[in-house]
């Protein structure tokens, strides 16, 4: 399956070990948007070419939460 930018699906083993670099909490994968979501930080980290971009500067804010 592919994400929003035609990236390959994220490996579930990788998702199991990744955490938000800001909060150190688990992430959830939004395959349709091609993003890793940190509910705790209120950020969405992009996945480009099947590679998660785990930089706070590259994440976009989501919802009403703002980064700490």
PDB file of N, CA and C in Angstrom:
ATOM      1  N   UNK A   1       0.835  -1.183   0.000  1.00  0.00           N
ATOM      2  CA  UNK A   1       0.000   0.000   0.000  1.00  0.00           C
ATOM      3  C   UNK A   1       0.876   1.241   0.000  1.00  0.00           C
ATOM      4  N   UNK A   2       0.312   2.363  -0.383  1.00  0.00           N
ATOM      5  CA  UNK A   2       1.080   3.590  -0.464  1.00  0.00           C
ATOM      6  C   UNK A   2       0.406   4.681   0.348  1.00  0.00           C
ATOM      7  N   UNK A   3       1.219   5.657   0.750  1.00  0.00           N
ATOM      8  CA  UNK A   3       0.706   6.791   1.505  1.00  0.00           C
ATOM      9  C   UNK A   3       0.366   7.935   0.567  1.00  0.00           C
ATOM     10  N   UNK A   4       0.219   9.119   1.130  1.00  0.00           N
ATOM     11  CA  UNK A   4      -0.206  10.287   0.374  1.00  0.00           C
ATOM     12  C   UNK A   4       0.775  10.647  -0.736  1.00  0.00           C
ATOM     13  N   UNK A   5       2.078  10.398  -0.523  1.00  0.00           N
ATOM     14  CA  UNK A   5       3.065  10.763  -1.540  1.00  0.00           C
ATOM     15  C   UNK A   5       3.620   9.533  -2.250  1.00  0.00           C
ATOM     16  N   UNK A   6       2.827   8.475  -2.315  1.00  0.00           N
ATOM     17  CA  UNK A   6       3.199   7.220  -2.961  1.00  0.00           C
ATOM     18  C   UNK A   6       4.415   6.565  -2.324  1.00  0.00           C
ATOM     19  N   UNK A   7       4.586   6.747  -1.019  1.00  0.00           N
ATOM     20  CA  UNK A   7       5.647   6.096  -0.271  1.00  0.00           C
ATOM     21  C   UNK A   7       5.262   4.656  -0.006  1.00  0.00           C
ATOM     22  N   UNK A   8       6.242   3.764   0.070  1.00  0.00           N
ATOM     23  CA  UNK A   8       5.920   2.395   0.449  1.00  0.00           C
ATOM     24  C   UNK A   8       5.379   2.353   1.872  1.00  0.00           C
ATOM     25  N   UNK A   9       4.615   1.324   2.175  1.00  0.00           N
ATOM     26  CA  UNK A   9       4.059   1.174   3.507  1.00  0.00           C
ATOM     27  C   UNK A   9       5.188   1.087   4.532  1.00  0.00           C
ATOM     28  N   UNK A  10       4.918   1.589   5.719  1.00  0.00           N
ATOM     29  CA  UNK A  10       5.902   1.578   6.788  1.00  0.00           C
ATOM     30  C   UNK A  10       5.969   0.187   7.408  1.00  0.00           C
ATOM     31  N   UNK A  11       7.180  -0.295   7.619  1.00  0.00           N
ATOM     32  CA  UNK A  11       7.398  -1.609   8.215  1.00  0.00           C
ATOM     33  C   UNK A  11       6.859  -1.616   9.645  1.00  0.00           C
ATOM     34  N   UNK A  12       5.966  -2.532   9.998  1.00  0.00           N
ATOM     35  CA  UNK A  12       5.403  -2.584  11.356  1.00  0.00           C
ATOM     36  C   UNK A  12       6.465  -2.774  12.436  1.00  0.00           C
ATOM     37  N   UNK A  13       7.569  -3.438  12.104  1.00  0.00           N
ATOM     38  CA  UNK A  13       8.651  -3.610  13.091  1.00  0.00           C
ATOM     39  C   UNK A  13       9.309  -2.273  13.402  1.00  0.00           C
ATOM     40  N   UNK A  14       9.419  -1.420  12.398  1.00  0.00           N
ATOM     41  CA  UNK A  14       9.981  -0.092  12.611  1.00  0.00           C
ATOM     42  C   UNK A  14       9.047   0.741  13.474  1.00  0.00           C
ATOM     43  N   UNK A  15       7.773   0.679  13.170  1.00  0.00           N
ATOM     44  CA  UNK A  15       6.780   1.427  13.948  1.00  0.00           C
ATOM     45  C   UNK A  15       6.790   1.009  15.417  1.00  0.00           C
ATOM     46  N   UNK A  16       7.056  -0.249  15.678  1.00  0.00           N
ATOM     47  CA  UNK A  16       7.069  -0.756  17.055  1.00  0.00           C
ATOM     48  C   UNK A  16       8.186  -0.156  17.893  1.00  0.00           C
ATOM     49  N   UNK A  17       9.260   0.311  17.275  1.00  0.00           N
ATOM     50  CA  UNK A  17      10.391   0.842  18.040  1.00  0.00           C
ATOM     51  C   UNK A  17      10.511   2.364  17.980  1.00  0.00           C
ATOM     52  N   UNK A  18       9.814   3.003  17.061  1.00  0.00           N
ATOM     53  CA  UNK A  18       9.898   4.459  16.960  1.00  0.00           C
ATOM     54  C   UNK A  18       9.076   5.136  18.051  1.00  0.00           C
ATOM     55  N   UNK A  19       9.603   6.237  18.555  1.00  0.00           N
ATOM     56  CA  UNK A  19       8.871   7.071  19.507  1.00  0.00           C
ATOM     57  C   UNK A  19       9.017   8.523  19.077  1.00  0.00           C
ATOM     58  N   UNK A  20       8.156   9.360  19.582  1.00  0.00           N
ATOM     59  CA  UNK A  20       8.230  10.794  19.317  1.00  0.00           C
ATOM     60  C   UNK A  20       9.526  11.335  19.925  1.00  0.00           C
ATOM     61  N   UNK A  21      10.327  12.056  19.152  1.00  0.00           N
ATOM     62  CA  UNK A  21      11.576  12.585  19.701  1.00  0.00           C
ATOM     63  C   UNK A  21      11.358  13.670  20.759  1.00  0.00           C
ATOM     64  N   UNK A  22      10.181  14.259  20.781  1.00  0.00           N
ATOM     65  CA  UNK A  22       9.883  15.318  21.737  1.00  0.00           C
ATOM     66  C   UNK A  22       9.369  14.769  23.062  1.00  0.00           C
ATOM     67  N   UNK A  23       8.453  13.803  22.992  1.00  0.00           N
ATOM     68  CA  UNK A  23       7.794  13.297  24.208  1.00  0.00           C
ATOM     69  C   UNK A  23       8.220  11.889  24.599  1.00  0.00           C
ATOM     70  N   UNK A  24       8.890  11.190  23.701  1.00  0.00           N
ATOM     71  CA  UNK A  24       9.294   9.788  23.910  1.00  0.00           C
ATOM     72  C   UNK A  24       8.087   8.860  24.098  1.00  0.00           C
ATOM     73  N   UNK A  25       6.969   9.213  23.482  1.00  0.00           N
ATOM     74  CA  UNK A  25       5.771   8.380  23.535  1.00  0.00           C
ATOM     75  C   UNK A  25       5.569   7.668  22.199  1.00  0.00           C
ATOM     76  N   UNK A  26       4.745   6.633  22.215  1.00  0.00           N
ATOM     77  CA  UNK A  26       4.466   5.836  21.013  1.00  0.00           C
ATOM     78  C   UNK A  26       3.798   6.688  19.932  1.00  0.00           C
ATOM     79  N   UNK A  27       3.999   6.261  18.707  1.00  0.00           N
ATOM     80  CA  UNK A  27       3.417   6.926  17.550  1.00  0.00           C
ATOM     81  C   UNK A  27       2.400   6.008  16.894  1.00  0.00           C
ATOM     82  N   UNK A  28       1.468   6.606  16.183  1.00  0.00           N
ATOM     83  CA  UNK A  28       0.543   5.805  15.378  1.00  0.00           C
ATOM     84  C   UNK A  28       0.717   6.242  13.924  1.00  0.00           C
ATOM     85  N   UNK A  29       0.558   5.284  13.028  1.00  0.00           N
ATOM     86  CA  UNK A  29       0.782   5.531  11.607  1.00  0.00           C
ATOM     87  C   UNK A  29      -0.527   5.839  10.918  1.00  0.00           C
ATOM     88  N   UNK A  30      -0.612   6.998  10.294  1.00  0.00           N
ATOM     89  CA  UNK A  30      -1.748   7.370   9.461  1.00  0.00           C
ATOM     90  C   UNK A  30      -1.334   7.101   8.017  1.00  0.00           C
ATOM     91  N   UNK A  31      -1.688   5.914   7.546  1.00  0.00           N
ATOM     92  CA  UNK A  31      -1.260   5.482   6.215  1.00  0.00           C
ATOM     93  C   UNK A  31      -1.817   6.381   5.116  1.00  0.00           C
ATOM     94  N   UNK A  32      -3.056   6.826   5.266  1.00  0.00           N
ATOM     95  CA  UNK A  32      -3.674   7.664   4.241  1.00  0.00           C
ATOM     96  C   UNK A  32      -2.928   8.986   4.073  1.00  0.00           C
ATOM     97  N   UNK A  33      -2.461   9.558   5.175  1.00  0.00           N
ATOM     98  CA  UNK A  33      -1.747  10.829   5.119  1.00  0.00           C
ATOM     99  C   UNK A  33      -0.242  10.636   4.960  1.00  0.00           C
ATOM    100  N   UNK A  34       0.254   9.419   5.193  1.00  0.00           N
ATOM    101  CA  UNK A  34       1.688   9.167   5.129  1.00  0.00           C
ATOM    102  C   UNK A  34       2.430   9.865   6.248  1.00  0.00           C
ATOM    103  N   UNK A  35       1.871   9.775   7.467  1.00  0.00           N
ATOM    104  CA  UNK A  35       2.454  10.468   8.607  1.00  0.00           C
ATOM    105  C   UNK A  35       2.455   9.584   9.846  1.00  0.00           C
ATOM    106  N   UNK A  36       3.409   9.846  10.721  1.00  0.00           N
ATOM    107  CA  UNK A  36       3.426   9.249  12.050  1.00  0.00           C
ATOM    108  C   UNK A  36       2.898  10.304  13.007  1.00  0.00           C
ATOM    109  N   UNK A  37       1.891   9.940  13.782  1.00  0.00           N
ATOM    110  CA  UNK A  37       1.203  10.886  14.645  1.00  0.00           C
ATOM    111  C   UNK A  37       1.648  10.703  16.087  1.00  0.00           C
ATOM    112  N   UNK A  38       2.025  11.813  16.711  1.00  0.00           N
ATOM    113  CA  UNK A  38       2.288  11.842  18.147  1.00  0.00           C
ATOM    114  C   UNK A  38       1.128  12.584  18.793  1.00  0.00           C
ATOM    115  N   UNK A  39       0.215  11.820  19.391  1.00  0.00           N
ATOM    116  CA  UNK A  39      -0.931  12.444  20.052  1.00  0.00           C
ATOM    117  C   UNK A  39      -0.473  13.272  21.250  1.00  0.00           C
ATOM    118  N   UNK A  40       0.556  12.824  21.947  1.00  0.00           N
ATOM    119  CA  UNK A  40       1.053  13.525  23.133  1.00  0.00           C
ATOM    120  C   UNK A  40       1.625  14.893  22.780  1.00  0.00           C
ATOM    121  N   UNK A  41       2.332  14.986  21.670  1.00  0.00           N
ATOM    122  CA  UNK A  41       2.950  16.247  21.259  1.00  0.00           C
ATOM    123  C   UNK A  41       2.043  17.062  20.347  1.00  0.00           C
ATOM    124  N   UNK A  42       1.026  16.424  19.780  1.00  0.00           N
ATOM    125  CA  UNK A  42       0.171  17.118  18.819  1.00  0.00           C
ATOM    126  C   UNK A  42       0.894  17.408  17.522  1.00  0.00           C
ATOM    127  N   UNK A  43       1.748  16.447  17.103  1.00  0.00           N
ATOM    128  CA  UNK A  43       2.537  16.616  15.890  1.00  0.00           C
ATOM    129  C   UNK A  43       2.365  15.430  14.954  1.00  0.00           C
ATOM    130  N   UNK A  44       2.526  15.706  13.659  1.00  0.00           N
ATOM    131  CA  UNK A  44       2.510  14.667  12.635  1.00  0.00           C
ATOM    132  C   UNK A  44       3.842  14.709  11.912  1.00  0.00           C
ATOM    133  N   UNK A  45       4.593  13.608  12.010  1.00  0.00           N
ATOM    134  CA  UNK A  45       5.900  13.497  11.361  1.00  0.00           C
ATOM    135  C   UNK A  45       5.715  12.868   9.987  1.00  0.00           C
ATOM    136  N   UNK A  46       6.291  13.471   8.938  1.00  0.00           N
ATOM    137  CA  UNK A  46       6.113  12.915   7.593  1.00  0.00           C
ATOM    138  C   UNK A  46       6.893  11.621   7.392  1.00  0.00           C
ATOM    139  N   UNK A  47       6.378  10.802   6.484  1.00  0.00           N
ATOM    140  CA  UNK A  47       7.093   9.606   6.032  1.00  0.00           C
ATOM    141  C   UNK A  47       7.334   9.826   4.545  1.00  0.00           C
ATOM    142  N   UNK A  48       8.599   9.916   4.163  1.00  0.00           N
ATOM    143  CA  UNK A  48       8.959  10.204   2.762  1.00  0.00           C
ATOM    144  C   UNK A  48       9.735   9.032   2.190  1.00  0.00           C
ATOM    145  N   UNK A  49       9.216   8.451   1.138  1.00  0.00           N
ATOM    146  CA  UNK A  49       9.886   7.321   0.508  1.00  0.00           C
ATOM    147  C   UNK A  49      10.015   6.130   1.434  1.00  0.00           C
ATOM    148  N   UNK A  50       9.071   5.991   2.352  1.00  0.00           N
ATOM    149  CA  UNK A  50       9.097   4.891   3.312  1.00  0.00           C
ATOM    150  C   UNK A  50       9.998   5.149   4.509  1.00  0.00           C
ATOM    151  N   UNK A  51      10.585   6.354   4.576  1.00  0.00           N
ATOM    152  CA  UNK A  51      11.501   6.700   5.669  1.00  0.00           C
ATOM    153  C   UNK A  51      10.856   7.767   6.548  1.00  0.00           C
ATOM    154  N   UNK A  52      10.663   7.469   7.837  1.00  0.00           N
ATOM    155  CA  UNK A  52      10.103   8.475   8.743  1.00  0.00           C
ATOM    156  C   UNK A  52      11.095   9.623   8.950  1.00  0.00           C
ATOM    157  N   UNK A  53      10.603  10.840   8.873  1.00  0.00           N
ATOM    158  CA  UNK A  53      11.419  12.022   9.129  1.00  0.00           C
ATOM    159  C   UNK A  53      11.115  12.458  10.561  1.00  0.00           C
ATOM    160  N   UNK A  54      11.976  12.068  11.482  1.00  0.00           N
ATOM    161  CA  UNK A  54      11.716  12.254  12.908  1.00  0.00           C
ATOM    162  C   UNK A  54      12.369  13.528  13.439  1.00  0.00           C
ATOM    163  N   UNK A  55      12.163  14.624  12.747  1.00  0.00           N
ATOM    164  CA  UNK A  55      12.668  15.924  13.157  1.00  0.00           C
ATOM    165  C   UNK A  55      11.486  16.800  13.550  1.00  0.00           C
ATOM    166  N   UNK A  56      11.549  17.367  14.756  1.00  0.00           N
ATOM    167  CA  UNK A  56      10.461  18.220  15.227  1.00  0.00           C
ATOM    168  C   UNK A  56      10.248  19.377  14.251  1.00  0.00           C
ATOM    169  N   UNK A  57      11.318  19.885  13.670  1.00  0.00           N
ATOM    170  CA  UNK A  57      11.226  21.003  12.724  1.00  0.00           C
ATOM    171  C   UNK A  57      10.451  20.636  11.457  1.00  0.00           C
ATOM    172  N   UNK A  58      10.421  19.361  11.112  1.00  0.00           N
ATOM    173  CA  UNK A  58       9.719  18.888   9.908  1.00  0.00           C
ATOM    174  C   UNK A  58       8.272  18.473  10.198  1.00  0.00           C
ATOM    175  N   UNK A  59       7.924  18.337  11.459  1.00  0.00           N
ATOM    176  CA  UNK A  59       6.570  17.897  11.839  1.00  0.00           C
ATOM    177  C   UNK A  59       5.588  19.044  11.698  1.00  0.00           C
ATOM    178  N   UNK A  60       4.341  18.670  11.452  1.00  0.00           N
ATOM    179  CA  UNK A  60       3.303  19.703  11.376  1.00  0.00           C
ATOM    180  C   UNK A  60       2.402  19.572  12.604  1.00  0.00           C
ATOM    181  N   UNK A  61       1.943  20.694  13.142  1.00  0.00           N
ATOM    182  CA  UNK A  61       1.036  20.642  14.287  1.00  0.00           C
ATOM    183  C   UNK A  61      -0.320  20.061  13.874  1.00  0.00           C
ATOM    184  N   UNK A  62      -0.930  19.322  14.778  1.00  0.00           N
ATOM    185  CA  UNK A  62      -2.268  18.769  14.536  1.00  0.00           C
ATOM    186  C   UNK A  62      -3.166  19.122  15.714  1.00  0.00           C
ATOM    187  N   UNK A  63      -4.437  19.179  15.464  1.00  0.00           N
ATOM    188  CA  UNK A  63      -5.403  19.399  16.538  1.00  0.00           C
ATOM    189  C   UNK A  63      -5.176  20.705  17.287  1.00  0.00           C
ATOM    190  N   UNK A  64      -5.624  20.707  18.546  1.00  0.00           N
ATOM    191  CA  UNK A  64      -5.505  21.886  19.398  1.00  0.00           C
ATOM    192  C   UNK A  64      -4.224  21.896  20.206  1.00  0.00           C
ATOM    193  N   UNK A  65      -3.446  20.809  20.143  1.00  0.00           N
ATOM    194  CA  UNK A  65      -2.223  20.700  20.934  1.00  0.00           C
ATOM    195  C   UNK A  65      -1.097  21.445  20.249  1.00  0.00           C
ATOM    196  N   UNK A  66      -0.213  21.983  21.051  1.00  0.00           N
ATOM    197  CA  UNK A  66       0.990  22.614  20.540  1.00  0.00           C
ATOM    198  C   UNK A  66       2.191  21.901  21.139  1.00  0.00           C
ATOM    199  N   UNK A  67       3.301  21.859  20.422  1.00  0.00           N
ATOM    200  CA  UNK A  67       4.485  21.201  20.958  1.00  0.00           C
ATOM    201  C   UNK A  67       4.925  21.823  22.272  1.00  0.00           C
ATOM    202  N   UNK A  68       5.457  20.989  23.145  1.00  0.00           N
ATOM    203  CA  UNK A  68       5.902  21.484  24.458  1.00  0.00           C
ATOM    204  C   UNK A  68       7.177  22.276  24.336  1.00  0.00           C
TER     205      UNK A  68
END
